[in-house]
Amino acid sequence: MTVVDEKLASPGLPAGLDLLRPVHPFDLGQTLDSGQVFHWERARVSGIDGFAGCIGESPPRFVAQDEDGALLVPAPDAEEVFRYLGLDHDMPAIQATFPGDDAFLAEAIAFCPGIRLIRQPLWECLATFITSSLKQVAHIRAISLEIRRRWGVPREACGMTAYSYPAPEVLAEAGEEALRTCALGYRAKSLHRAAAAIAGGEIDLQQVASCDDVDVARAELMRLHGVGEKIANCVLLFGCGRWETFPIDVWIERVLRRGYRKRLRGARLQGWAEDYFGPHAGYAQQYLFHFARKTF
DNA sequence: AGTCAGGCAACGC
DNA sequence: GCGTTGCCTGAC
């Protein structure tokens, strides 16, 4: 993927901001609000409305999208932002693997065709989903931003300040009681123990990511206290690029009940969904999830 | 005031 | 395996 080829002549744009050719289908706002990431904030740079957030340890990146779908990104960041947002994904090829005669899935895709699976840094993905258990999106956001503000590294760019997600060592050092004051409740213990396990080398996330067998990788993640099948699957899908994984939460249960008359639960529902939606089941899940959340 | 939310672990069967 | 229950917190 070479972003340079996608660049347009962009007269009149503020210095340092590059306009990148429209990528279709892609919807920046929907993608950042589709329950994958929780730390991007609205920002305005040189009079342009967009979003800002850290990608891993980087300074905050600014991204905006115009009505035609063209992206505005500071030129040096373009490659990193493209990769993060999944703009290199071959959507026709992915959708070609979906069940062919599925009108319900087609309706979900038509509702949010611009959703992409984001490639997230592994540790912040794991940590954020540990804190997501039995929480609503707004609260996950608030907790995530608070943890970043208190223990993350403040980074600055284009007049914006944002905080990277604190490293495992930092949260391990902070202690469970301090984490608890971020309104984490019982999740404080899980987050602290996960941070300590990773800081202490008991779990190697890089090894999890490079594991060929997705079942082995999932089992490794589930050794962590507070990480069950759902959270492990979210980490595999959003952090490890394992698109065959299909996280099932209450919204997905609802949408499968309504759209497919499926009243199975647990392992049986899991097995059916993986089998039915196929090698990119995780992408199907993302369309169905967003569709359900916004229309039910 | 009670219920419920984008789960998990521990326990009982 | 399968179903039940407690758990922190905030929003309604």
JSON list of N, CA and C in Angstrom, two decimals, chain A residues 66-97:
[
{"chain": "A", "resi": 66, "resn": "ASP", "atom": "N", "xyz": [-13.94, 14.47, 4.25]},
{"chain": "A", "resi": 66, "resn": "ASP", "atom": "CA", "xyz": [-14.87, 15.41, 3.63]},
{"chain": "A", "resi": 66, "resn": "ASP", "atom": "C", "xyz": [-16.07, 14.67, 3.04]},
{"chain": "A", "resi": 67, "resn": "GLU", "atom": "N", "xyz": [-17.00, 15.45, 2.44]},
{"chain": "A", "resi": 67, "resn": "GLU", "atom": "CA", "xyz": [-18.27, 14.85, 1.98]},
{"chain": "A", "resi": 67, "resn": "GLU", "atom": "C", "xyz": [-18.05, 13.80, 0.90]},
{"chain": "A", "resi": 68, "resn": "ASP", "atom": "N", "xyz": [-16.97, 13.94, 0.15]},
{"chain": "A", "resi": 68, "resn": "ASP", "atom": "CA", "xyz": [-16.72, 12.98, -0.92]},
{"chain": "A", "resi": 68, "resn": "ASP", "atom": "C", "xyz": [-16.03, 11.72, -0.42]},
{"chain": "A", "resi": 69, "resn": "GLY", "atom": "N", "xyz": [-15.69, 11.71, 0.86]},
{"chain": "A", "resi": 69, "resn": "GLY", "atom": "CA", "xyz": [-15.03, 10.54, 1.39]},
{"chain": "A", "resi": 69, "resn": "GLY", "atom": "C", "xyz": [-13.52, 10.64, 1.37]},
{"chain": "A", "resi": 70, "resn": "ALA", "atom": "N", "xyz": [-13.00, 11.79, 0.90]},
{"chain": "A", "resi": 70, "resn": "ALA", "atom": "CA", "xyz": [-11.56, 11.96, 0.92]},
{"chain": "A", "resi": 70, "resn": "ALA", "atom": "C", "xyz": [-11.09, 12.21, 2.36]},
{"chain": "A", "resi": 71, "resn": "LEU", "atom": "N", "xyz": [-9.91, 11.69, 2.66]},
{"chain": "A", "resi": 71, "resn": "LEU", "atom": "CA", "xyz": [-9.38, 11.84, 4.01]},
{"chain": "A", "resi": 71, "resn": "LEU", "atom": "C", "xyz": [-8.38, 12.99, 4.06]},
{"chain": "A", "resi": 72, "resn": "LEU", "atom": "N", "xyz": [-8.41, 13.71, 5.18]},
{"chain": "A", "resi": 72, "resn": "LEU", "atom": "CA", "xyz": [-7.41, 14.73, 5.45]},
{"chain": "A", "resi": 72, "resn": "LEU", "atom": "C", "xyz": [-6.53, 14.21, 6.57]},
{"chain": "A", "resi": 73, "resn": "VAL", "atom": "N", "xyz": [-5.26, 14.04, 6.27]},
{"chain": "A", "resi": 73, "resn": "VAL", "atom": "CA", "xyz": [-4.31, 13.51, 7.25]},
{"chain": "A", "resi": 73, "resn": "VAL", "atom": "C", "xyz": [-3.00, 14.26, 7.08]},
{"chain": "A", "resi": 74, "resn": "PRO", "atom": "N", "xyz": [-2.34, 14.62, 8.17]},
{"chain": "A", "resi": 74, "resn": "PRO", "atom": "CA", "xyz": [-1.00, 15.16, 8.02]},
{"chain": "A", "resi": 74, "resn": "PRO", "atom": "C", "xyz": [-0.13, 14.17, 7.25]},
{"chain": "A", "resi": 75, "resn": "ALA", "atom": "N", "xyz": [0.58, 14.66, 6.27]},
{"chain": "A", "resi": 75, "resn": "ALA", "atom": "CA", "xyz": [1.26, 13.78, 5.32]},
{"chain": "A", "resi": 75, "resn": "ALA", "atom": "C", "xyz": [2.15, 12.72, 5.97]},
{"chain": "A", "resi": 76, "resn": "PRO", "atom": "N", "xyz": [2.96, 13.07, 6.96]},
{"chain": "A", "resi": 76, "resn": "PRO", "atom": "CA", "xyz": [3.88, 12.05, 7.49]},
{"chain": "A", "resi": 76, "resn": "PRO", "atom": "C", "xyz": [3.15, 10.90, 8.19]},
{"chain": "A", "resi": 77, "resn": "ASP", "atom": "N", "xyz": [1.88, 11.14, 8.59]},
{"chain": "A", "resi": 77, "resn": "ASP", "atom": "CA", "xyz": [1.14, 10.13, 9.35]},
{"chain": "A", "resi": 77, "resn": "ASP", "atom": "C", "xyz": [0.30, 9.22, 8.47]},
{"chain": "A", "resi": 78, "resn": "ALA", "atom": "N", "xyz": [0.23, 9.55, 7.18]},
{"chain": "A", "resi": 78, "resn": "ALA", "atom": "CA", "xyz": [-0.78, 8.91, 6.32]},
{"chain": "A", "resi": 78, "resn": "ALA", "atom": "C", "xyz": [-0.66, 7.39, 6.32]},
{"chain": "A", "resi": 79, "resn": "GLU", "atom": "N", "xyz": [0.55, 6.89, 6.16]},
{"chain": "A", "resi": 79, "resn": "GLU", "atom": "CA", "xyz": [0.74, 5.44, 6.08]},
{"chain": "A", "resi": 79, "resn": "GLU", "atom": "C", "xyz": [0.25, 4.75, 7.35]},
{"chain": "A", "resi": 80, "resn": "GLU", "atom": "N", "xyz": [0.63, 5.31, 8.49]},
{"chain": "A", "resi": 80, "resn": "GLU", "atom": "CA", "xyz": [0.26, 4.72, 9.78]},
{"chain": "A", "resi": 80, "resn": "GLU", "atom": "C", "xyz": [-1.26, 4.76, 9.97]},
{"chain": "A", "resi": 81, "resn": "VAL", "atom": "N", "xyz": [-1.88, 5.89, 9.62]},
{"chain": "A", "resi": 81, "resn": "VAL", "atom": "CA", "xyz": [-3.32, 6.04, 9.80]},
{"chain": "A", "resi": 81, "resn": "VAL", "atom": "C", "xyz": [-4.08, 5.10, 8.86]},
{"chain": "A", "resi": 82, "resn": "PHE", "atom": "N", "xyz": [-3.62, 4.99, 7.63]},
{"chain": "A", "resi": 82, "resn": "PHE", "atom": "CA", "xyz": [-4.26, 4.07, 6.67]},
{"chain": "A", "resi": 82, "resn": "PHE", "atom": "C", "xyz": [-4.28, 2.65, 7.21]},
{"chain": "A", "resi": 83, "resn": "ARG", "atom": "N", "xyz": [-3.15, 2.23, 7.71]},
{"chain": "A", "resi": 83, "resn": "ARG", "atom": "CA", "xyz": [-3.06, 0.87, 8.20]},
{"chain": "A", "resi": 83, "resn": "ARG", "atom": "C", "xyz": [-3.95, 0.67, 9.42]},
{"chain": "A", "resi": 84, "resn": "TYR", "atom": "N", "xyz": [-3.91, 1.64, 10.33]},
{"chain": "A", "resi": 84, "resn": "TYR", "atom": "CA", "xyz": [-4.72, 1.57, 11.56]},
{"chain": "A", "resi": 84, "resn": "TYR", "atom": "C", "xyz": [-6.20, 1.44, 11.22]},
{"chain": "A", "resi": 85, "resn": "LEU", "atom": "N", "xyz": [-6.65, 2.23, 10.25]},
{"chain": "A", "resi": 85, "resn": "LEU", "atom": "CA", "xyz": [-8.08, 2.26, 9.91]},
{"chain": "A", "resi": 85, "resn": "LEU", "atom": "C", "xyz": [-8.51, 1.14, 8.97]},
{"chain": "A", "resi": 86, "resn": "GLY", "atom": "N", "xyz": [-7.58, 0.29, 8.59]},
{"chain": "A", "resi": 86, "resn": "GLY", "atom": "CA", "xyz": [-7.94, -0.84, 7.75]},
{"chain": "A", "resi": 86, "resn": "GLY", "atom": "C", "xyz": [-8.29, -0.45, 6.32]},
{"chain": "A", "resi": 87, "resn": "LEU", "atom": "N", "xyz": [-7.68, 0.65, 5.84]},
{"chain": "A", "resi": 87, "resn": "LEU", "atom": "CA", "xyz": [-8.07, 1.14, 4.51]},
{"chain": "A", "resi": 87, "resn": "LEU", "atom": "C", "xyz": [-7.45, 0.32, 3.38]},
{"chain": "A", "resi": 88, "resn": "ASP", "atom": "N", "xyz": [-6.60, -0.60, 3.73]},
{"chain": "A", "resi": 88, "resn": "ASP", "atom": "CA", "xyz": [-6.02, -1.49, 2.70]},
{"chain": "A", "resi": 88, "resn": "ASP", "atom": "C", "xyz": [-6.85, -2.77, 2.54]},
{"chain": "A", "resi": 89, "resn": "HIS", "atom": "N", "xyz": [-7.92, -2.91, 3.33]},
{"chain": "A", "resi": 89, "resn": "HIS", "atom": "CA", "xyz": [-8.71, -4.14, 3.25]},
{"chain": "A", "resi": 89, "resn": "HIS", "atom": "C", "xyz": [-9.46, -4.21, 1.92]},
{"chain": "A", "resi": 90, "resn": "ASP", "atom": "N", "xyz": [-9.47, -5.38, 1.34]},
{"chain": "A", "resi": 90, "resn": "ASP", "atom": "CA", "xyz": [-10.15, -5.60, 0.06]},
{"chain": "A", "resi": 90, "resn": "ASP", "atom": "C", "xyz": [-11.61, -5.97, 0.35]},
{"chain": "A", "resi": 91, "resn": "MET", "atom": "N", "xyz": [-12.45, -4.94, 0.46]},
{"chain": "A", "resi": 91, "resn": "MET", "atom": "CA", "xyz": [-13.82, -5.20, 0.89]},
{"chain": "A", "resi": 91, "resn": "MET", "atom": "C", "xyz": [-14.62, -6.11, -0.05]},
{"chain": "A", "resi": 92, "resn": "PRO", "atom": "N", "xyz": [-14.53, -5.92, -1.37]},
{"chain": "A", "resi": 92, "resn": "PRO", "atom": "CA", "xyz": [-15.27, -6.86, -2.25]},
{"chain": "A", "resi": 92, "resn": "PRO", "atom": "C", "xyz": [-14.84, -8.31, -2.03]},
{"chain": "A", "resi": 93, "resn": "ALA", "atom": "N", "xyz": [-13.55, -8.53, -1.88]},
{"chain": "A", "resi": 93, "resn": "ALA", "atom": "CA", "xyz": [-13.08, -9.90, -1.67]},
{"chain": "A", "resi": 93, "resn": "ALA", "atom": "C", "xyz": [-13.57, -10.45, -0.34]},
{"chain": "A", "resi": 94, "resn": "ILE", "atom": "N", "xyz": [-13.57, -9.59, 0.69]},
{"chain": "A", "resi": 94, "resn": "ILE", "atom": "CA", "xyz": [-14.05, -10.03, 2.00]},
{"chain": "A", "resi": 94, "resn": "ILE", "atom": "C", "xyz": [-15.53, -10.36, 1.93]},
{"chain": "A", "resi": 95, "resn": "GLN", "atom": "N", "xyz": [-16.31, -9.46, 1.31]},
{"chain": "A", "resi": 95, "resn": "GLN", "atom": "CA", "xyz": [-17.76, -9.68, 1.28]},
{"chain": "A", "resi": 95, "resn": "GLN", "atom": "C", "xyz": [-18.13, -10.86, 0.38]},
{"chain": "A", "resi": 96, "resn": "ALA", "atom": "N", "xyz": [-17.24, -11.18, -0.55]},
{"chain": "A", "resi": 96, "resn": "ALA", "atom": "CA", "xyz": [-17.52, -12.33, -1.43]},
{"chain": "A", "resi": 96, "resn": "ALA", "atom": "C", "xyz": [-17.50, -13.64, -0.66]},
{"chain": "A", "resi": 97, "resn": "THR", "atom": "N", "xyz": [-16.89, -13.65, 0.52]},
{"chain": "A", "resi": 97, "resn": "THR", "atom": "CA", "xyz": [-16.85, -14.89, 1.30]},
{"chain": "A", "resi": 97, "resn": "THR", "atom": "C", "xyz": [-18.06, -15.04, 2.21]}
]
